[in-house]
Coordinates of C-alpha atoms in Angstrom, one line a residue:
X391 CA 13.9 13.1 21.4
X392 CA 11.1 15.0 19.7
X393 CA 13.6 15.1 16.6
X394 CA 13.6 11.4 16.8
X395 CA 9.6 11.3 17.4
X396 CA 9.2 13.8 14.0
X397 CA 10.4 11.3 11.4
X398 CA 9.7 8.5 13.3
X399 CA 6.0 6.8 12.1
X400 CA 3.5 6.2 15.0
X401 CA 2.0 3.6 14.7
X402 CA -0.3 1.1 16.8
X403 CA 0.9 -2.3 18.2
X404 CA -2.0 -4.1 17.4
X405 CA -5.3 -3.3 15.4
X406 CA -9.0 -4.6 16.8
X407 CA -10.7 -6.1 14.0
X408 CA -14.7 -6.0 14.5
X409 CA -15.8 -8.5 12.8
X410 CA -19.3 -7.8 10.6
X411 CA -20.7 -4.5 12.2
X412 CA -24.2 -4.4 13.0
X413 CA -24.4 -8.2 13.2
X414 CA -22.7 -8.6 16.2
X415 CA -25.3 -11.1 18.2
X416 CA -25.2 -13.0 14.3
X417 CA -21.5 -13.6 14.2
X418 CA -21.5 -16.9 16.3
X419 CA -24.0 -18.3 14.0
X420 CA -22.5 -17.2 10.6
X421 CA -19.4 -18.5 11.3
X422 CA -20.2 -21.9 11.0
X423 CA -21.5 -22.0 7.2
X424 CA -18.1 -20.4 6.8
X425 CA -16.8 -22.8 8.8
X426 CA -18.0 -25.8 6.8
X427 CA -17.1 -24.1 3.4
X428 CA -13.3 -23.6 4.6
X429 CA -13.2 -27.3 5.2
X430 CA -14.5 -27.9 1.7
X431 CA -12.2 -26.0 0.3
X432 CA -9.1 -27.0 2.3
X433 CA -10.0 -30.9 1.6
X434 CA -11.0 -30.2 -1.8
X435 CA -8.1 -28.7 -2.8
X436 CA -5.0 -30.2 -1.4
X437 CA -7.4 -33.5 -3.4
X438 CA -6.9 -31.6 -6.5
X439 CA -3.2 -31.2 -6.1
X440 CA -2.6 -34.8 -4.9
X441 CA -4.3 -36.1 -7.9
X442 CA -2.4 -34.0 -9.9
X443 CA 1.1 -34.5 -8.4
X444 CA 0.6 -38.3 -8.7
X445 CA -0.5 -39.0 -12.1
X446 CA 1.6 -38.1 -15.1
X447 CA -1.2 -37.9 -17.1
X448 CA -2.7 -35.0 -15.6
X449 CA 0.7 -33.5 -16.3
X450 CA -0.4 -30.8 -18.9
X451 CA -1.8 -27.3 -19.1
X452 CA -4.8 -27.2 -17.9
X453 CA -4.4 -29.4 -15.0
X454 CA -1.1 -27.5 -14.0
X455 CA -3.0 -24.3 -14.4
X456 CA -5.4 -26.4 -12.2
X457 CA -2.9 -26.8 -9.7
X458 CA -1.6 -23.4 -9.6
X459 CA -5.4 -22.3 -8.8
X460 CA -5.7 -24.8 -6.2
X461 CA -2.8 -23.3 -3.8
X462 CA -3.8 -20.0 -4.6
X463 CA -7.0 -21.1 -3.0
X464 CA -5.8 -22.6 -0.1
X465 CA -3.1 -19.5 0.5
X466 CA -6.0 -17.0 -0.1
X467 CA -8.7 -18.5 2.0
X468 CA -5.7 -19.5 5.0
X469 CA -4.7 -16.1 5.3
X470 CA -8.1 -14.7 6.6
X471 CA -10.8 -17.9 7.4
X472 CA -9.0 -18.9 10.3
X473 CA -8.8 -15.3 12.2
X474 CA -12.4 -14.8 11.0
X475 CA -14.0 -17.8 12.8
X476 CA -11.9 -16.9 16.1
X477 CA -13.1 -13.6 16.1
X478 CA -17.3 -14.8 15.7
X479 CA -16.7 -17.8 18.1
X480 CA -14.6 -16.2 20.7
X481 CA -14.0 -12.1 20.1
X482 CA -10.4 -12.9 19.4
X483 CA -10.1 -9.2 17.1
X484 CA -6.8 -8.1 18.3
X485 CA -4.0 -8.7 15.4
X486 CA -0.6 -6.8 15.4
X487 CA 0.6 -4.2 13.4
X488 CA 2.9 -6.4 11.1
X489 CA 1.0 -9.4 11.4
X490 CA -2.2 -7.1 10.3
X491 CA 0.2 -5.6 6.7
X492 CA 1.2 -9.8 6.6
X493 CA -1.9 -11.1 6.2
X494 CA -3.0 -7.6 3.7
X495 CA -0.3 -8.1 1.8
X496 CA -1.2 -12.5 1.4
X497 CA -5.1 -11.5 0.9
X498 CA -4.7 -8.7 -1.9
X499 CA -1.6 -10.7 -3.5
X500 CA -3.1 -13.9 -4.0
X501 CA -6.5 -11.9 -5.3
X502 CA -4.1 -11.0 -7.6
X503 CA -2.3 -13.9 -8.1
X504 CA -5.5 -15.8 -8.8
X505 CA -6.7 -13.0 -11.4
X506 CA -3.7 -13.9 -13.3
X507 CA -4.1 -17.6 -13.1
X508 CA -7.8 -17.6 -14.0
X509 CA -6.9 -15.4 -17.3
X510 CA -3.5 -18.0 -17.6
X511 CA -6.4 -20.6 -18.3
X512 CA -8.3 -18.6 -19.9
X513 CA -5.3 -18.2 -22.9
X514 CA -5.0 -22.3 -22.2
X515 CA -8.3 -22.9 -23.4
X516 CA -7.9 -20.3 -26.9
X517 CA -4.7 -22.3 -27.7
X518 CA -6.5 -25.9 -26.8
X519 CA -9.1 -25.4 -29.0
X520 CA -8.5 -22.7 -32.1
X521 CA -5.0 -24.0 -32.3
X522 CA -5.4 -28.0 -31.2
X523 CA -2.3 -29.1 -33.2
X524 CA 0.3 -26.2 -31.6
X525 CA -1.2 -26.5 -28.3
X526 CA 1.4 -28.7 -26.7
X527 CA 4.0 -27.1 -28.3
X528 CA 3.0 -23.6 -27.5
X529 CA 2.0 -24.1 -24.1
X530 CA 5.3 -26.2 -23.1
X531 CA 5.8 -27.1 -19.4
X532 CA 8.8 -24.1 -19.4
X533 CA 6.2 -21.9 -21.1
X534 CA 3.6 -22.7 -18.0
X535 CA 6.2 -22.5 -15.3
X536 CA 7.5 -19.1 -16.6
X537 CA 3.5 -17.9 -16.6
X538 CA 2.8 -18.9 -13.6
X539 CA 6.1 -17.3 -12.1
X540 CA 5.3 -14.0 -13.8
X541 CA 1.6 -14.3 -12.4
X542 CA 2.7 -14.5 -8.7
X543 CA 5.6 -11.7 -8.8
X544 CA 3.4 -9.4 -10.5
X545 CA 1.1 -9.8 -7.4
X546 CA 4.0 -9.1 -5.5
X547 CA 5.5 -6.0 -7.3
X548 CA 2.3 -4.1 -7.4
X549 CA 0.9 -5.3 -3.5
X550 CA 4.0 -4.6 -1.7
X551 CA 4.6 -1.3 -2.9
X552 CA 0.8 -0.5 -0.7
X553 CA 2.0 -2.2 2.2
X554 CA 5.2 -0.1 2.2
X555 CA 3.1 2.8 2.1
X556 CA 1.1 2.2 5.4
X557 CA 4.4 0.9 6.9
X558 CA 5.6 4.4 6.6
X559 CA 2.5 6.2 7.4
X560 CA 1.2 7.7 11.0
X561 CA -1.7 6.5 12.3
X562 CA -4.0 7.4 14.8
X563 CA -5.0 6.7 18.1
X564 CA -8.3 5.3 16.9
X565 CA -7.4 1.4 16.0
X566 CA -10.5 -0.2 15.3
X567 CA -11.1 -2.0 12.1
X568 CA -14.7 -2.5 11.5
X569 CA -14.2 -5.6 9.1
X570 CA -13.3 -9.1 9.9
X571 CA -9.8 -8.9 8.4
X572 CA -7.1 -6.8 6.9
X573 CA -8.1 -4.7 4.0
X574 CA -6.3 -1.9 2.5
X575 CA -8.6 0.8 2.5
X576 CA -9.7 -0.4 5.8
X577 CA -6.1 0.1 7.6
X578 CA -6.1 3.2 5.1
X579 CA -8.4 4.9 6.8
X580 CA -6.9 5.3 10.3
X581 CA -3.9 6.6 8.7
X582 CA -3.7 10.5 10.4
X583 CA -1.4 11.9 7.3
X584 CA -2.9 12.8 3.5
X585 CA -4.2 9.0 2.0
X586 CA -4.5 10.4 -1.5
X587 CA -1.9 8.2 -2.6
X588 CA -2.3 5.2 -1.0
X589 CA -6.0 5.2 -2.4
X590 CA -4.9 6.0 -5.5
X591 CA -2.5 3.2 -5.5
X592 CA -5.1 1.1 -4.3
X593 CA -7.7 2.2 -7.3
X594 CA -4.6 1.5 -9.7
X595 CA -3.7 -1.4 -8.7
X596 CA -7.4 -3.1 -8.5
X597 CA -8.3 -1.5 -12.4
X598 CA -5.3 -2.4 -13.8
X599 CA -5.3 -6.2 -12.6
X600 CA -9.0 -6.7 -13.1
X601 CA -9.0 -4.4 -16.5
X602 CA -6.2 -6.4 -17.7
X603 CA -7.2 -9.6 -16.7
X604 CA -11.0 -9.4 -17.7
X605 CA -10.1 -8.2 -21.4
X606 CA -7.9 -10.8 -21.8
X607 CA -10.5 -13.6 -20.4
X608 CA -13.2 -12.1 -22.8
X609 CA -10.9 -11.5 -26.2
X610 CA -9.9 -15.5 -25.8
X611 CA -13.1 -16.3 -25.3
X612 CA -14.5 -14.2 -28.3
X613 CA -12.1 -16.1 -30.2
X614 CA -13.3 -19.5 -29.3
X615 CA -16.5 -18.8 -30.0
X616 CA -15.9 -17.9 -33.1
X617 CA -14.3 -20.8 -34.0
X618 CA -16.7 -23.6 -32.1
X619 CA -19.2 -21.9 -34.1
X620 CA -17.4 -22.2 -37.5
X621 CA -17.7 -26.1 -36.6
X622 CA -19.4 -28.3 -39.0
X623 CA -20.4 -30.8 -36.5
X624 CA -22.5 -30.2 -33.3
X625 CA -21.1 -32.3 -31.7
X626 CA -17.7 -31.2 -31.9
X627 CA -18.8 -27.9 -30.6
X628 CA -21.2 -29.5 -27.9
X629 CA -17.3 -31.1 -27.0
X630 CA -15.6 -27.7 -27.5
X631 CA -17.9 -25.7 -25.5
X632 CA -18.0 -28.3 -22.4
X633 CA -14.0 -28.1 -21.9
X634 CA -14.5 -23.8 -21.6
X635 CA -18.2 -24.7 -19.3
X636 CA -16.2 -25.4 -16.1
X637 CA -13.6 -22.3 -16.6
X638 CA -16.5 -20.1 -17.3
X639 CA -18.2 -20.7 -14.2
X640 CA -14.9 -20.4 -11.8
X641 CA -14.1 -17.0 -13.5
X642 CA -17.9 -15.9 -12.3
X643 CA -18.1 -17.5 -9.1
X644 CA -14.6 -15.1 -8.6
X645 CA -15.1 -12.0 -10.5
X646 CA -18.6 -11.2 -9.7
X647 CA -18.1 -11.1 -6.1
X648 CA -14.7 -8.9 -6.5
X649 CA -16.3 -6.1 -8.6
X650 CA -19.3 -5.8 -6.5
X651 CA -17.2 -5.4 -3.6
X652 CA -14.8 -3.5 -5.2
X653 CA -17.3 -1.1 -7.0
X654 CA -19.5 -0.9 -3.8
X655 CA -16.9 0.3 -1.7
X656 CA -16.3 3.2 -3.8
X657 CA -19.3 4.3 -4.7
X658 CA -22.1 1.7 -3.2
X659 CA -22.5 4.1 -0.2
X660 CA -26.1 4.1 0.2
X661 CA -25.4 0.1 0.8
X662 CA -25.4 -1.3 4.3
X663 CA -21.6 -2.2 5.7
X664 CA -22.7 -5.3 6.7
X665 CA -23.7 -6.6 2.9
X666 CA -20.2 -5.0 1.9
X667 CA -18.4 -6.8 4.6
X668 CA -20.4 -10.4 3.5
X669 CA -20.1 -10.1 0.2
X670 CA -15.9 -9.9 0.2
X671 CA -15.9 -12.7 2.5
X672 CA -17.8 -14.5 -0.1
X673 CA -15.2 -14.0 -2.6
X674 CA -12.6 -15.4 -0.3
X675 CA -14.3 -18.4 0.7
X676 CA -16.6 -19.1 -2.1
X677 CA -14.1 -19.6 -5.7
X678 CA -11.8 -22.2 -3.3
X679 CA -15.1 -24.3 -2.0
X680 CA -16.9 -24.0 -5.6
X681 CA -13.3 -24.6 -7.9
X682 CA -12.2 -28.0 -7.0
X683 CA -16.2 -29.4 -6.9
X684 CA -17.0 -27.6 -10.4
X685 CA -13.3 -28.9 -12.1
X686 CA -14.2 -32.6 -10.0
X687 CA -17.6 -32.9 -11.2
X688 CA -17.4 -31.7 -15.0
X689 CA -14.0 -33.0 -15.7
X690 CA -14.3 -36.5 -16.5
X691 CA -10.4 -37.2 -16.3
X692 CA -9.9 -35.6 -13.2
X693 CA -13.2 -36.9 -11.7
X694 CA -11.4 -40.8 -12.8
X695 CA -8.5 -40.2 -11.2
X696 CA -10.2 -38.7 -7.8
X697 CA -12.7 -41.9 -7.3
X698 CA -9.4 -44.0 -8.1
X699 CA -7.7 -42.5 -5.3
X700 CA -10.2 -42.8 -3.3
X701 CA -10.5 -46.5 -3.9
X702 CA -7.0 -46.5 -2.8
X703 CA -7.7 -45.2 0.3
X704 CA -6.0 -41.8 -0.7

């Protein structure tokens, strides 16, 4: 029996998850602008892919990249909003072990996954407009699928190999999470055994998706620039620049968020938990409730379609 115990992980049957520590008697209250921005982003985005599932001439690029952002939204923000608000409006922190690496595994993938998609559009708007003529030809609907498909499994092949890790690990008696869902270094840290490599996995896997990612968005858009500017007409490049506007503020309403958190919990010690803790729930509520109004509002096309449907009676 003690053989058995030896290789055997330990591990807990259910984590508590705090919630926001040190803003306990708060919780109740912040829950509800939460609450309200969930809804936006649910409704907003199952809108976005209706309108783009029903009308054929939304059928390009863009509004397929569009698409592909949209679910990631409602997959990312799913995976965590839900247990959040039960834990502020009724204590509900207890999750179990495997449902606790589920919903790690759904949170950090789909971070990944919409990383990948945000750069996918980025290289979508460099084709669209410094090679106008190719574009459609380049970016064919195989061409899309295949990006998109490449985008989610890489999420997958470097977030599963994390959870694996923990799967395998021992962990200790102490099973409180102070955060209001499942983060990897979070569960990392109640781990008993040597967590060298799962942080180092965990550093590896965040630089080399955001480094990636992030030089890819800037050299496309260091290329467009170039060329809008080379643009005789100013009105052309008035035209030019408001098609990259709307992609420009979604990739900052994401990536600002991610690297403070990311950065902060590292080396931001001296910062309260609390603001930490905020701050990455901001970045998985705040892209899905800010994507589908920023892509509604500044897209005439898409905004045509939506007040159509709506006049339809959805």
């Amino acid at each position: 029996m003690s053989s058995l115990n030896s290789t055997t992980p330990s591990q807990p049957p259910s984590f508590l998850l705090l919630g926001i520590p040190g803003l306990e008697k708060e919780q109740f209250w912040i829950a509800f602008p939460f609450c309200i921005m969930y809804a936006i982003a649910v409704l907003g985005n199952i809108i976005l892919l209706i309108v783009i599932k029903t009308e054929s001439s939304l059928h390009e690029p863009m509004y397929l990249f569009l698409a592909m952002l949209a679910f990631t939204d409602l997959v990312l923000s799913t995976s965590m909003l839900p247990k959040m608000l039960a834990i502020f409006w009724w204590g509900s922190g207890e999750i179990g072990f495997v449902s606790c690496l589920v919903q790690l595994f759904f949170v950090h993938n789909f971070s990944a996954v919409e990383s990948g998609v945000l750069m996918a559009m980025a290289l979508d708007r460099y084709f669209a407009i410094c090679y106008p003529l190719r574009h459609s030809s380049i970016l064919s609907m195989p061409v899309v699928t295949a990006l998109g498909s490449l985008v989610l499994l890489r999420g997958v092949l470097l977030v599963a190999p994390g959870c694996f890790l923990l799967h395998r690990k021992d962990f200790c008696q102490h099973r409180v999470i102070s955060h209001s869902y499942c983060e990897h270094m979070a569960v990392v840290k109640l781990v008993c055994e040597d967590t060298r490599v799962n942080a180092a996995y965990g550093i590896f896997v965040a630089l080399a998706l955001t480094v990636f990612d992030i030089t890819v968005i800037v050299v496309s858009y260091t290329m467009i620039l170039r060329v809008v500017l080379r643009l005789s007409s100013s009105d052309t490049q008035h035209k030019a620049f408001n098609t990259c506007v709307s992609h420009v503020c979604v990739i900052l309403a994401f990536y600002v968020p991610v690297l403070f958190t990311s950065l902060t919990h590292r080396f931001g010690h001296s910062i309260p938990q609390h603001i930490h803790i905020l701050v990455a729930h901001l970045y998985m509520v705040v892209p899905p409730t800010l994507n589908p109004i920023i892509y509604g509002v500044r897209t005439k096309q898409l905004k045509d379609k939506i007040v159509v449907l709506f006049q339809k009676g959805i």
